[in-house]
């Protein structure tokens, strides 16, 4: 299947799943479980939405693998794996903050950010109706407009996004990094949904973004969107973005931002 066909499936599935999740939010949120800590919640809608996504994809591509935040991994025979976050920004979703997303990507190879090749991806915010899409070497788009990261070089004028761990000790360390970075940039934003942060870099709403601890489903689709829009997307020292570290920024900002973060021992 060509990249465009994979993207069409990702987009249609994300939109349908987003409609379900949005409807469930209006009806009322029920917490199903906790994951890494008492503040790291899973809602019934997370699970129901992921099951719908898995079903819709399997109907069309039964031989593909699937890696979802809630349902774990399942290997396929095709060499392709769908990497899915049914609701990215679950705490925002829980509180009724209209900043959460459905994220769906398809990758070639093992579902490991250090080795995979992302082929197509879609991130949608069902509340605002914004849809971000990208294919490998095919560009990134929103509302049928091709995205291009604005040229940007000034660390002092940069608006930078980040995210925090659910682990309290790790959050304390991340707070120290933010405290060190804040005087050096225009300002810092923490919106609570990594996929939308990465897409914000693609649109120019953020000049840069960094975070430790991202799971594969947090960035599989959105990192492709940012990269295809012209952002530098990287880990430390040129490694691929992963749980160890992920940074996305306008090309002229990526090196100075990463240099400062290294000095702050991110």
XYZ file of N, CA and C in Angstrom:
798
model
N 0.841 -1.192 0.000
C 0.000 0.000 0.000
C 0.880 1.247 0.000
N 0.593 2.211 -0.863
C 1.364 3.435 -0.964
C 1.189 4.298 0.283
N 2.143 5.206 0.477
C 2.081 6.072 1.654
C 0.766 6.833 1.727
N 0.287 7.317 0.591
C -0.955 8.098 0.587
C -2.153 7.250 1.021
N -2.144 5.985 0.657
C -3.231 5.108 1.078
C -3.148 4.819 2.575
N -1.927 4.643 3.081
C -1.754 4.454 4.519
C -2.220 5.699 5.272
N -1.873 6.865 4.737
C -2.301 8.100 5.391
C -3.821 8.241 5.373
N -4.435 7.895 4.270
C -5.896 8.000 4.188
C -6.561 7.143 5.254
N -6.015 5.947 5.498
C -6.560 5.083 6.536
C -6.310 5.678 7.917
N -5.092 6.190 8.149
C -4.775 6.807 9.437
C -5.694 7.996 9.705
N -5.900 8.827 8.697
C -6.714 10.024 8.886
C -8.181 9.667 9.147
N -8.729 8.792 8.330
C -10.130 8.419 8.507
C -10.353 7.774 9.871
N -9.418 6.938 10.276
C -9.543 6.259 11.571
C -9.425 7.254 12.718
N -8.473 8.186 12.612
C -8.291 9.179 13.672
C -9.530 10.055 13.829
N -10.123 10.452 12.715
C -11.313 11.297 12.783
C -12.480 10.542 13.423
N -12.690 9.300 13.008
C -13.774 8.495 13.580
C -13.545 8.247 15.067
N -12.322 7.904 15.426
C -12.004 7.664 16.834
C -12.150 8.941 17.653
N -11.754 10.067 17.068
C -11.888 11.342 17.760
C -13.329 11.694 18.033
N -14.201 11.380 17.106
C -15.633 11.627 17.309
C -16.157 10.817 18.488
N -15.716 9.568 18.599
C -16.134 8.733 19.724
C -15.617 9.307 21.043
N -14.317 9.632 21.081
C -13.730 10.145 22.320
C -14.390 11.459 22.732
N -14.651 12.308 21.766
C -15.288 13.595 22.069
C -16.695 13.375 22.622
N -17.416 12.451 22.032
C -18.772 12.143 22.503
C -18.738 11.612 23.935
N -17.790 10.736 24.207
C -17.670 10.189 25.564
C -17.296 11.289 26.570
N -16.505 12.252 26.134
C -16.144 13.347 27.053
C -17.376 14.166 27.423
N -18.224 14.420 26.455
C -19.449 15.179 26.707
C -20.372 14.414 27.660
N -20.398 13.087 27.497
C -21.260 12.251 28.330
C -20.763 12.154 29.771
N -19.453 12.309 29.955
C -18.879 12.213 31.290
C -17.748 11.205 31.327
N -16.673 11.564 31.995
C -15.458 10.748 32.005
C -15.448 9.815 33.203
N -15.104 8.560 32.941
C -14.977 7.573 34.010
C -13.545 7.061 34.032
N -12.863 7.204 35.179
C -11.493 6.700 35.319
C -11.527 5.184 35.429
N -10.725 4.539 34.595
C -10.686 3.080 34.583
C -9.550 2.527 35.428
N -8.413 3.258 35.471
C -7.241 2.704 36.139
C -6.209 3.818 36.281
N -5.115 3.491 36.980
C -3.949 4.349 37.068
C -2.759 3.557 36.538
N -1.778 4.278 35.992
C -0.627 3.588 35.404
C 0.615 3.796 36.261
N 1.479 4.721 35.863
C 2.770 4.841 36.534
C 2.682 5.471 37.916
N 1.614 6.239 38.183
C 1.464 6.897 39.473
C -0.010 7.247 39.660
N -0.400 7.676 40.858
C -1.814 8.012 41.081
C -2.331 9.143 40.195
N -1.438 9.975 39.644
C -1.886 11.077 38.786
C -1.864 10.706 37.308
N -1.390 9.508 37.000
C -1.309 9.027 35.611
C -2.518 8.136 35.358
N -3.587 8.722 34.824
C -4.863 8.021 34.768
C -5.136 7.435 33.381
N -6.003 6.443 33.371
C -6.560 5.871 32.151
C -8.074 5.977 32.271
N -8.732 6.489 31.250
C -10.191 6.565 31.285
C -10.775 5.397 30.493
N -12.035 5.139 30.734
C -12.731 4.143 29.938
C -12.715 4.523 28.459
N -12.762 5.831 28.188
C -12.749 6.299 26.803
C -11.422 5.996 26.122
N -10.300 6.060 26.860
C -9.001 5.670 26.290
C -9.091 4.247 25.738
N -9.600 3.357 26.562
C -9.648 1.944 26.174
C -10.634 1.709 25.036
N -11.798 2.329 25.133
C -12.809 2.130 24.096
C -12.336 2.702 22.760
N -11.689 3.848 22.804
C -11.208 4.478 21.571
C -10.102 3.651 20.932
N -9.201 3.116 21.741
C -8.137 2.289 21.168
C -8.701 1.013 20.552
N -9.677 0.406 21.186
C -10.295 -0.796 20.614
C -10.946 -0.490 19.267
N -11.573 0.674 19.156
C -12.166 1.066 17.880
C -11.091 1.259 16.818
N -10.011 1.929 17.168
C -8.924 2.143 16.212
C -8.341 0.817 15.749
N -8.087 -0.067 16.692
C -7.534 -1.380 16.342
C -8.462 -2.129 15.379
N -9.747 -2.065 15.652
C -10.725 -2.763 14.810
C -10.783 -2.173 13.409
N -10.812 -0.855 13.302
C -10.910 -0.198 11.994
C -9.689 -0.488 11.126
N -8.523 -0.493 11.747
C -7.299 -0.771 10.985
C -7.230 -2.241 10.594
N -7.574 -3.131 11.529
C -7.509 -4.568 11.242
C -8.481 -4.966 10.140
N -9.583 -4.270 10.027
C -10.544 -4.574 8.962
C -9.923 -4.373 7.584
N -9.028 -3.400 7.470
C -8.419 -3.071 6.183
C -7.065 -3.747 6.021
N -6.298 -3.823 7.119
C -4.931 -4.346 7.055
C -4.723 -5.359 8.188
N -5.264 -6.546 8.035
C -5.205 -7.543 9.116
C -3.807 -8.084 9.393
N -2.867 -7.909 8.459
C -1.532 -8.473 8.639
C -0.554 -7.503 9.294
N -0.991 -6.303 9.588
C -0.102 -5.322 10.197
C -0.038 -5.513 11.712
N 1.061 -5.046 12.298
C 1.194 -5.039 13.743
C 0.502 -3.834 14.347
N 0.396 -3.838 15.664
C -0.302 -2.755 16.365
C 0.383 -2.522 17.701
N 0.711 -1.259 17.983
C 1.267 -0.859 19.271
C 0.427 0.296 19.800
N -0.341 0.033 20.837
C -1.204 1.049 21.419
C -0.843 1.333 22.856
N -1.126 2.544 23.302
C -0.798 2.909 24.673
C -1.517 2.032 25.684
N -2.748 1.684 25.404
C -3.544 0.960 26.386
C -3.506 -0.551 26.205
N -3.368 -1.019 24.953
C -3.503 -2.443 24.693
C -2.226 -3.194 24.421
N -1.094 -2.500 24.481
C 0.168 -3.186 24.267
C 0.455 -3.445 22.799
N 1.422 -4.326 22.560
C 1.929 -4.571 21.207
C 1.446 -5.907 20.672
N 1.221 -5.923 19.373
C 0.921 -7.157 18.668
C 1.647 -7.162 17.347
N 2.473 -8.165 17.114
C 3.268 -8.210 15.889
C 2.419 -8.663 14.713
N 2.759 -8.162 13.543
C 2.091 -8.564 12.322
C 3.056 -9.244 11.385
N 2.553 -9.609 10.218
C 3.370 -10.319 9.237
C 3.821 -9.418 8.094
N 3.331 -8.174 8.047
C 3.591 -7.314 6.894
C 4.858 -6.483 7.008
N 5.412 -6.365 8.223
C 6.551 -5.484 8.434
C 6.152 -4.070 8.813
N 4.844 -3.788 8.839
C 4.351 -2.478 9.227
C 3.631 -2.576 10.577
N 3.739 -1.523 11.362
C 3.089 -1.472 12.668
C 2.392 -0.126 12.832
N 1.182 -0.155 13.346
C 0.436 1.048 13.650
C 0.695 1.422 15.101
N 1.160 2.643 15.305
C 1.537 3.119 16.639
C 0.512 4.179 17.043
N -0.223 3.905 18.121
C -1.463 4.630 18.385
C -1.536 5.155 19.820
N -1.883 6.418 19.952
C -2.292 6.973 21.236
C -3.751 7.389 21.088
N -4.669 6.669 21.722
C -6.086 6.962 21.504
C -6.517 8.317 22.056
N -5.922 8.707 23.183
C -6.163 10.039 23.741
C -4.839 10.529 24.330
N -4.159 11.381 23.593
C -2.933 11.994 24.101
C -3.331 13.267 24.838
N -2.957 13.346 26.097
C -3.401 14.454 26.931
C -4.592 14.032 27.778
N -4.492 12.849 28.376
C -5.628 12.298 29.117
C -6.022 13.169 30.310
N -5.048 13.803 30.960
C -5.394 14.669 32.090
C -6.182 15.883 31.606
N -5.776 16.464 30.470
C -6.573 17.542 29.879
C -7.987 17.054 29.582
N -8.061 15.873 29.006
C -9.359 15.261 28.678
C -10.204 15.085 29.937
N -9.576 14.605 30.998
C -10.275 14.370 32.259
C -10.863 15.665 32.822
N -10.103 16.754 32.706
C -10.514 18.027 33.275
C -11.363 18.876 32.317
N -11.585 18.391 31.129
C -12.365 19.164 30.175
C -11.587 20.277 29.507
N -10.276 20.204 29.534
C -9.432 21.184 28.836
C -9.391 20.784 27.363
N -9.752 21.661 26.454
C -9.907 21.264 25.048
C -8.594 21.167 24.290
N -7.654 20.441 24.868
C -6.341 20.293 24.239
C -5.881 18.849 24.436
N -6.417 17.968 23.619
C -6.039 16.563 23.624
C -6.165 16.050 22.190
N -5.598 14.910 21.923
C -5.502 14.481 20.530
C -5.620 12.974 20.392
N -6.006 12.559 19.200
C -5.872 11.171 18.748
C -4.683 11.144 17.801
N -3.755 10.232 18.039
C -2.528 10.160 17.251
C -2.358 8.761 16.670
N -2.201 8.684 15.350
C -2.049 7.396 14.673
C -0.922 7.502 13.653
N 0.039 6.595 13.742
C 1.137 6.530 12.773
C 1.303 5.094 12.312
N 1.881 4.939 11.147
C 2.274 3.611 10.670
C 3.765 3.664 10.374
N 4.491 2.689 10.926
C 5.943 2.658 10.792
C 6.387 1.332 10.189
N 7.549 1.371 9.572
C 8.143 0.166 8.997
C 9.259 -0.312 9.914
N 9.326 -1.610 10.128
C 10.329 -2.168 11.027
C 9.770 -2.359 12.417
N 10.659 -2.663 13.355
C 10.220 -2.845 14.739
C 9.645 -1.540 15.276
N 8.633 -1.607 16.145
C 8.022 -0.390 16.686
C 8.902 0.254 17.749
N 10.094 0.654 17.341
C 11.091 1.251 18.217
C 11.547 2.560 17.580
N 11.374 3.695 18.259
C 11.763 4.972 17.656
C 13.219 5.058 17.242
N 14.080 4.247 17.863
C 15.496 4.285 17.513
C 15.780 3.642 16.159
N 14.860 2.806 15.686
C 15.135 2.075 14.446
C 14.026 2.169 13.405
N 12.804 2.558 13.790
C 11.716 2.509 12.835
C 11.851 3.551 11.742
N 11.075 3.376 10.702
C 10.940 4.342 9.620
C 9.467 4.727 9.551
N 9.164 5.952 9.942
C 7.772 6.404 9.951
C 7.324 6.705 8.523
N 6.206 6.123 8.120
C 5.717 6.266 6.754
C 4.587 7.282 6.636
N 3.681 7.288 7.584
C 2.535 8.191 7.530
C 1.993 8.393 8.927
N 1.366 9.543 9.152
C 0.814 9.809 10.466
C -0.243 10.889 10.448
N -1.124 10.818 11.422
C -2.184 11.807 11.584
C -2.366 12.105 13.062
N -2.479 13.383 13.376
C -2.804 13.847 14.725
C -4.004 14.770 14.599
N -5.042 14.520 15.381
C -6.213 15.382 15.331
C -6.663 15.776 16.725
N -7.030 17.042 16.870
C -7.674 17.524 18.085
C -9.172 17.561 17.799
N -9.926 16.605 18.312
C -11.348 16.527 17.974
C -12.175 17.711 18.470
N -11.684 18.437 19.478
C -12.436 19.564 20.005
C -12.353 20.760 19.055
N -11.160 21.053 18.575
C -10.973 22.191 17.669
C -11.198 21.829 16.213
N -11.144 20.520 15.913
C -11.276 20.081 14.536
C -9.993 20.153 13.744
N -8.892 20.507 14.374
C -7.614 20.582 13.659
C -7.094 19.174 13.366
N -6.605 18.997 12.144
C -6.067 17.710 11.706
C -4.708 17.960 11.062
N -3.691 17.263 11.562
C -2.336 17.366 11.028
C -1.963 16.023 10.408
N -1.413 16.057 9.211
C -1.038 14.828 8.524
C 0.342 14.963 7.900
N 0.986 13.826 7.686
C 2.282 13.820 7.018
C 2.556 12.445 6.448
N 3.313 12.419 5.376
C 3.869 11.180 4.832
C 5.360 11.375 4.619
N 6.093 10.289 4.686
C 7.530 10.333 4.469
C 7.825 10.939 3.100
N 8.616 12.007 3.086
C 9.023 12.712 1.873
C 7.850 13.308 1.102
N 6.686 13.393 1.767
C 5.510 13.940 1.100
C 5.005 15.232 1.698
N 5.691 15.737 2.721
C 5.279 16.977 3.344
C 4.294 16.789 4.476
N 4.031 17.883 5.182
C 3.083 17.913 6.286
C 2.003 18.938 5.972
N 0.782 18.637 6.421
C -0.355 19.472 6.038
C -1.303 19.659 7.219
N -2.030 20.779 7.183
C -3.139 21.039 8.077
C -4.171 21.833 7.296
N -5.426 21.360 7.307
C -6.504 22.018 6.558
C -6.115 22.228 5.102
N -5.495 21.207 4.513
C -5.086 21.219 3.105
C -4.006 22.247 2.791
N -3.428 22.860 3.831
C -2.325 23.794 3.646
C -1.023 23.121 4.052
N -0.024 23.193 3.158
C 1.252 22.587 3.503
C 1.927 23.394 4.600
N 2.476 22.690 5.580
C 3.134 23.331 6.708
C 4.616 23.532 6.424
N 5.117 24.685 6.805
C 6.545 24.979 6.684
C 6.976 25.726 7.930
N 7.915 25.166 8.645
C 8.400 25.775 9.881
C 9.041 27.123 9.571
N 8.607 28.179 10.247
C 9.207 29.499 9.995
C 10.690 29.510 10.348
N 11.458 30.272 9.605
C 12.874 30.446 9.902
C 13.006 31.167 11.240
N 13.846 30.657 12.118
C 13.956 31.248 13.443
C 15.329 30.931 14.018
N 15.985 31.955 14.600
C 17.356 31.765 15.081
C 17.589 32.241 16.507
N 16.719 33.066 17.050
C 17.000 33.742 18.312
C 16.499 32.946 19.512
N 17.432 32.419 20.292
C 17.054 31.714 21.514
C 16.338 32.668 22.467
N 16.802 33.895 22.532
C 16.224 34.864 23.461
C 14.760 35.174 23.129
N 14.368 35.045 21.864
C 13.005 35.341 21.435
C 12.162 34.081 21.244
N 12.692 32.935 21.610
C 12.025 31.667 21.324
C 10.923 31.358 22.339
N 9.807 30.904 21.823
C 8.734 30.353 22.658
C 8.902 28.835 22.633
N 9.156 28.244 23.783
C 9.567 26.846 23.869
C 8.551 26.047 24.677
N 8.169 24.903 24.167
C 7.264 24.008 24.863
C 8.002 22.855 25.507
N 7.399 22.287 26.528
C 7.966 21.102 27.172
C 6.840 20.330 27.848
N 7.197 19.237 28.497
C 6.245 18.419 29.237
C 6.928 17.842 30.447
N 6.141 17.320 31.369
C 6.676 16.817 32.625
C 6.268 15.366 32.854
N 7.112 14.670 33.577
C 6.875 13.283 33.943
C 5.747 13.178 34.968
N 5.165 11.981 35.073
C 4.213 11.703 36.144
C 4.920 11.324 37.438
N 6.219 11.047 37.362
C 6.999 10.701 38.547
C 7.420 11.979 39.268
N 7.109 12.084 40.551
C 7.332 13.334 41.275
C 8.816 13.712 41.356
N 9.692 12.733 41.541
C 11.115 13.033 41.618
C 11.635 13.541 40.272
N 11.174 12.925 39.200
C 11.594 13.373 37.878
C 11.038 14.763 37.579
N 9.824 15.043 38.010
C 9.244 16.371 37.803
C 10.065 17.447 38.514
N 10.566 17.115 39.694
C 11.391 18.074 40.431
C 12.644 18.421 39.637
N 13.255 17.401 39.035
C 14.445 17.650 38.210
C 14.084 18.454 36.966
N 12.955 18.139 36.347
C 12.533 18.890 35.167
C 12.231 20.347 35.523
N 11.721 20.566 36.721
C 11.482 21.931 37.171
C 12.772 22.740 37.274
N 13.850 22.091 37.688
C 15.143 22.766 37.759
C 15.619 23.170 36.367
N 15.409 22.293 35.393
C 15.800 22.616 34.015
C 14.997 23.800 33.500
N 13.686 23.780 33.732
C 12.830 24.880 33.280
C 13.238 26.187 33.955
N 13.553 26.131 35.239
C 13.971 27.339 35.956
C 15.243 27.925 35.353
N 16.140 27.052 34.895
C 17.365 27.527 34.269
C 17.143 28.050 32.865
N 16.194 27.461 32.157
C 15.943 27.858 30.766
C 15.105 29.125 30.670
N 14.201 29.339 31.611
C 13.221 30.418 31.514
C 13.849 31.802 31.316
N 14.938 32.150 32.016
C 15.519 33.477 31.792
C 16.195 33.646 30.430
N 16.388 32.549 29.704
C 17.152 32.593 28.460
C 16.285 32.643 27.215
N 14.963 32.482 27.376
C 14.056 32.423 26.231
C 12.914 33.419 26.423
N 12.105 33.590 25.364
C 10.944 34.478 25.483
C 9.995 34.007 26.574
N 9.665 32.710 26.530
C 8.770 32.134 27.535
C 8.689 30.627 27.294
N 8.048 29.937 28.236
C 7.895 28.484 28.166
C 6.415 28.145 28.270
N 6.005 27.157 27.511
C 4.629 26.681 27.545
C 4.622 25.187 27.872
N 3.631 24.780 28.667
C 3.422 23.362 28.969
C 1.926 23.103 28.774
N 1.589 22.517 27.615
C 0.193 22.344 27.240
C -0.385 20.993 27.636
N 0.448 19.966 27.780
C -0.040 18.695 28.280
C -0.386 17.648 27.259
N 0.060 17.828 26.000
C -0.158 16.808 24.967
C 1.017 16.869 23.992
N 1.922 15.912 24.108
C 3.161 15.954 23.329
C 2.910 16.000 21.831
N 1.917 15.236 21.369
C 1.666 15.210 19.925
C 1.280 16.594 19.416
N 0.465 17.315 20.162
C 0.074 18.656 19.743
C 1.221 19.649 19.903
N 2.104 19.430 20.865
C 3.292 20.280 20.986
C 4.167 20.156 19.744
N 4.385 18.951 19.297
C 5.204 18.737 18.105
C 4.550 19.350 16.868
N 3.246 19.224 16.768
C 2.541 19.845 15.646
C 2.593 21.363 15.756
N 2.648 21.884 16.979
C 2.776 23.326 17.172
C 4.107 23.840 16.641
N 5.150 23.053 16.749
C 6.424 23.426 16.135
C 6.274 23.452 14.617
N 5.556 22.485 14.080
C 5.344 22.431 12.634
C 4.613 23.660 12.116
N 3.701 24.203 12.909
C 2.916 25.364 12.486
C 3.556 26.694 12.842
N 4.565 26.680 13.712
C 5.177 27.917 14.175
C 4.552 28.478 15.431
N 3.583 27.779 16.022
C 3.006 28.230 17.292
C 4.028 28.120 18.423
N 4.912 27.165 18.315
C 6.086 27.062 19.171
C 7.319 27.096 18.276
N 8.392 27.717 18.787
C 9.651 27.704 18.031
C 10.466 26.461 18.332
N 10.244 25.883 19.501
C 10.954 24.669 19.871
C 10.197 23.916 20.944
N 10.571 22.674 21.112
C 9.926 21.804 22.101
C 10.930 20.740 22.507
N 10.927 20.377 23.796
C 11.791 19.299 24.260
C 11.099 18.552 25.386
N 11.465 17.287 25.538
C 10.900 16.494 26.636
C 11.680 15.199 26.780
N 11.764 14.739 28.004
C 12.266 13.395 28.299
C 11.087 12.489 28.636
N 11.255 11.201 28.360
C 10.269 10.231 28.815
C 9.123 9.975 27.864
N 9.194 10.464 26.635
C 8.106 10.218 25.689
C 8.030 8.737 25.328
N 6.816 8.233 25.259
C 6.591 6.873 24.790
C 6.467 6.884 23.259
N 6.643 5.741 22.618
C 6.584 5.729 21.145
C 5.300 6.321 20.586
N 4.158 6.029 21.238
C 2.884 6.525 20.723
C 2.717 8.024 20.941
N 3.506 8.616 21.839
C 3.410 10.055 22.073
C 3.875 10.858 20.866
N 4.851 10.315 20.129
C 5.487 11.138 19.097
C 5.582 10.495 17.722
N 5.102 9.268 17.567
C 5.277 8.579 16.279
C 4.716 9.382 15.110
N 3.483 9.849 15.237
C 2.857 10.609 14.152
C 3.336 12.050 14.141
N 3.370 12.686 15.302
C 3.651 14.117 15.359
C 5.099 14.447 15.019
N 6.033 13.573 15.363
C 7.422 13.823 14.977
C 7.561 13.826 13.466
N 6.806 12.957 12.790
C 6.829 12.952 11.329
C 6.235 14.249 10.786
N 5.151 14.725 11.390
C 4.560 15.999 10.968
C 5.580 17.127 11.101
N 6.233 17.199 12.256
C 7.210 18.266 12.476
C 8.379 18.172 11.508
N 8.888 16.959 11.321
C 10.033 16.768 10.431
C 9.680 17.118 8.994
N 8.518 16.670 8.539
C 8.124 16.939 7.162
C 7.790 18.421 6.941
N 7.508 19.137 8.032
C 7.291 20.578 7.931
C 8.608 21.349 7.925
N 9.719 20.655 8.159
C 11.023 21.294 8.102
C 11.704 21.481 9.435
N 11.104 21.001 10.514
C 11.745 21.102 11.826
C 12.875 20.094 11.954
N 13.840 20.420 12.775
C 14.834 19.445 13.203
C 14.217 18.654 14.345
N 14.148 17.349 14.196
C 13.616 16.467 15.235
C 14.729 15.493 15.595
N 15.154 15.497 16.850
C 16.344 14.741 17.204
C 16.340 14.357 18.671
N 17.194 13.390 18.997
C 17.535 13.113 20.374
C 18.857 13.795 20.690
N 19.526 13.378 21.748
C 20.812 13.958 22.101
C 21.898 13.482 21.146
N 22.785 14.396 20.776
C 23.949 14.088 19.947
C 23.577 13.420 18.633
N 22.453 13.819 18.057
C 22.068 13.312 16.751
C 21.362 11.981 16.755
N 21.143 11.401 17.924
C 20.381 10.155 17.991
C 18.921 10.438 17.644
N 18.170 9.414 17.226
C 16.745 9.643 16.986
C 16.008 10.046 18.264
N 14.953 10.821 18.121
C 14.116 11.176 19.266
C 13.558 9.907 19.891
N 13.577 9.855 21.208
C 13.131 8.652 21.922
C 12.793 9.028 23.359
N 12.574 8.006 24.190
C 12.283 8.249 25.606
C 13.440 8.942 26.302
N 14.660 8.736 25.827
C 15.820 9.369 26.450
C 15.745 10.884 26.331
N 15.358 11.354 25.150
C 15.263 12.790 24.915
C 14.679 13.024 23.533
N 13.832 14.031 23.449
C 13.282 14.425 22.154
C 13.272 15.941 22.066
N 13.715 16.452 20.945
C 13.709 17.883 20.693
C 13.227 18.119 19.281
N 12.374 19.123 19.109
C 11.946 19.569 17.789
C 12.037 21.085 17.776
N 12.607 21.633 16.727
C 12.789 23.078 16.686
C 13.019 23.537 15.268
N 12.803 24.826 15.051
C 13.194 25.431 13.786
C 14.684 25.185 13.571
N 15.111 24.959 12.332
C 16.512 24.585 12.088
C 17.529 25.525 12.729
N 17.288 26.831 12.683
C 18.248 27.764 13.248
C 18.271 27.794 14.762
N 17.272 27.197 15.397
C 17.168 27.199 16.851
C 17.609 25.890 17.479
N 17.614 24.817 16.714
C 17.819 23.486 17.289
C 19.153 23.363 18.015
N 20.235 23.789 17.393
C 21.549 23.650 18.020
C 21.696 24.504 19.271
N 21.380 25.813 19.223
C 21.518 26.595 20.468
C 20.602 26.124 21.589
N 19.404 25.682 21.258
C 18.506 25.186 22.294
C 19.051 23.908 22.909
N 19.521 23.004 22.085
C 20.062 21.755 22.625
C 21.334 22.025 23.430
N 22.134 22.972 22.993
C 23.369 23.288 23.715
C 23.045 23.802 25.126
N 22.065 24.685 25.233
C 21.679 25.206 26.541
C 21.093 24.106 27.411
N 20.273 23.249 26.826
C 19.678 22.164 27.602
C 20.742 21.196 28.107
N 21.771 20.976 27.311
C 22.878 20.119 27.782
C 23.585 20.779 28.978
N 23.790 22.084 28.883
C 24.440 22.807 29.988
C 23.597 22.720 31.258
N 22.296 22.671 31.084
C 21.386 22.547 32.223
C 21.197 21.100 32.666
N 21.876 20.192 31.991
C 21.830 18.751 32.310
C 20.409 18.199 32.210
N 19.791 18.463 31.069
C 18.413 18.044 30.859
C 18.257 16.543 31.028
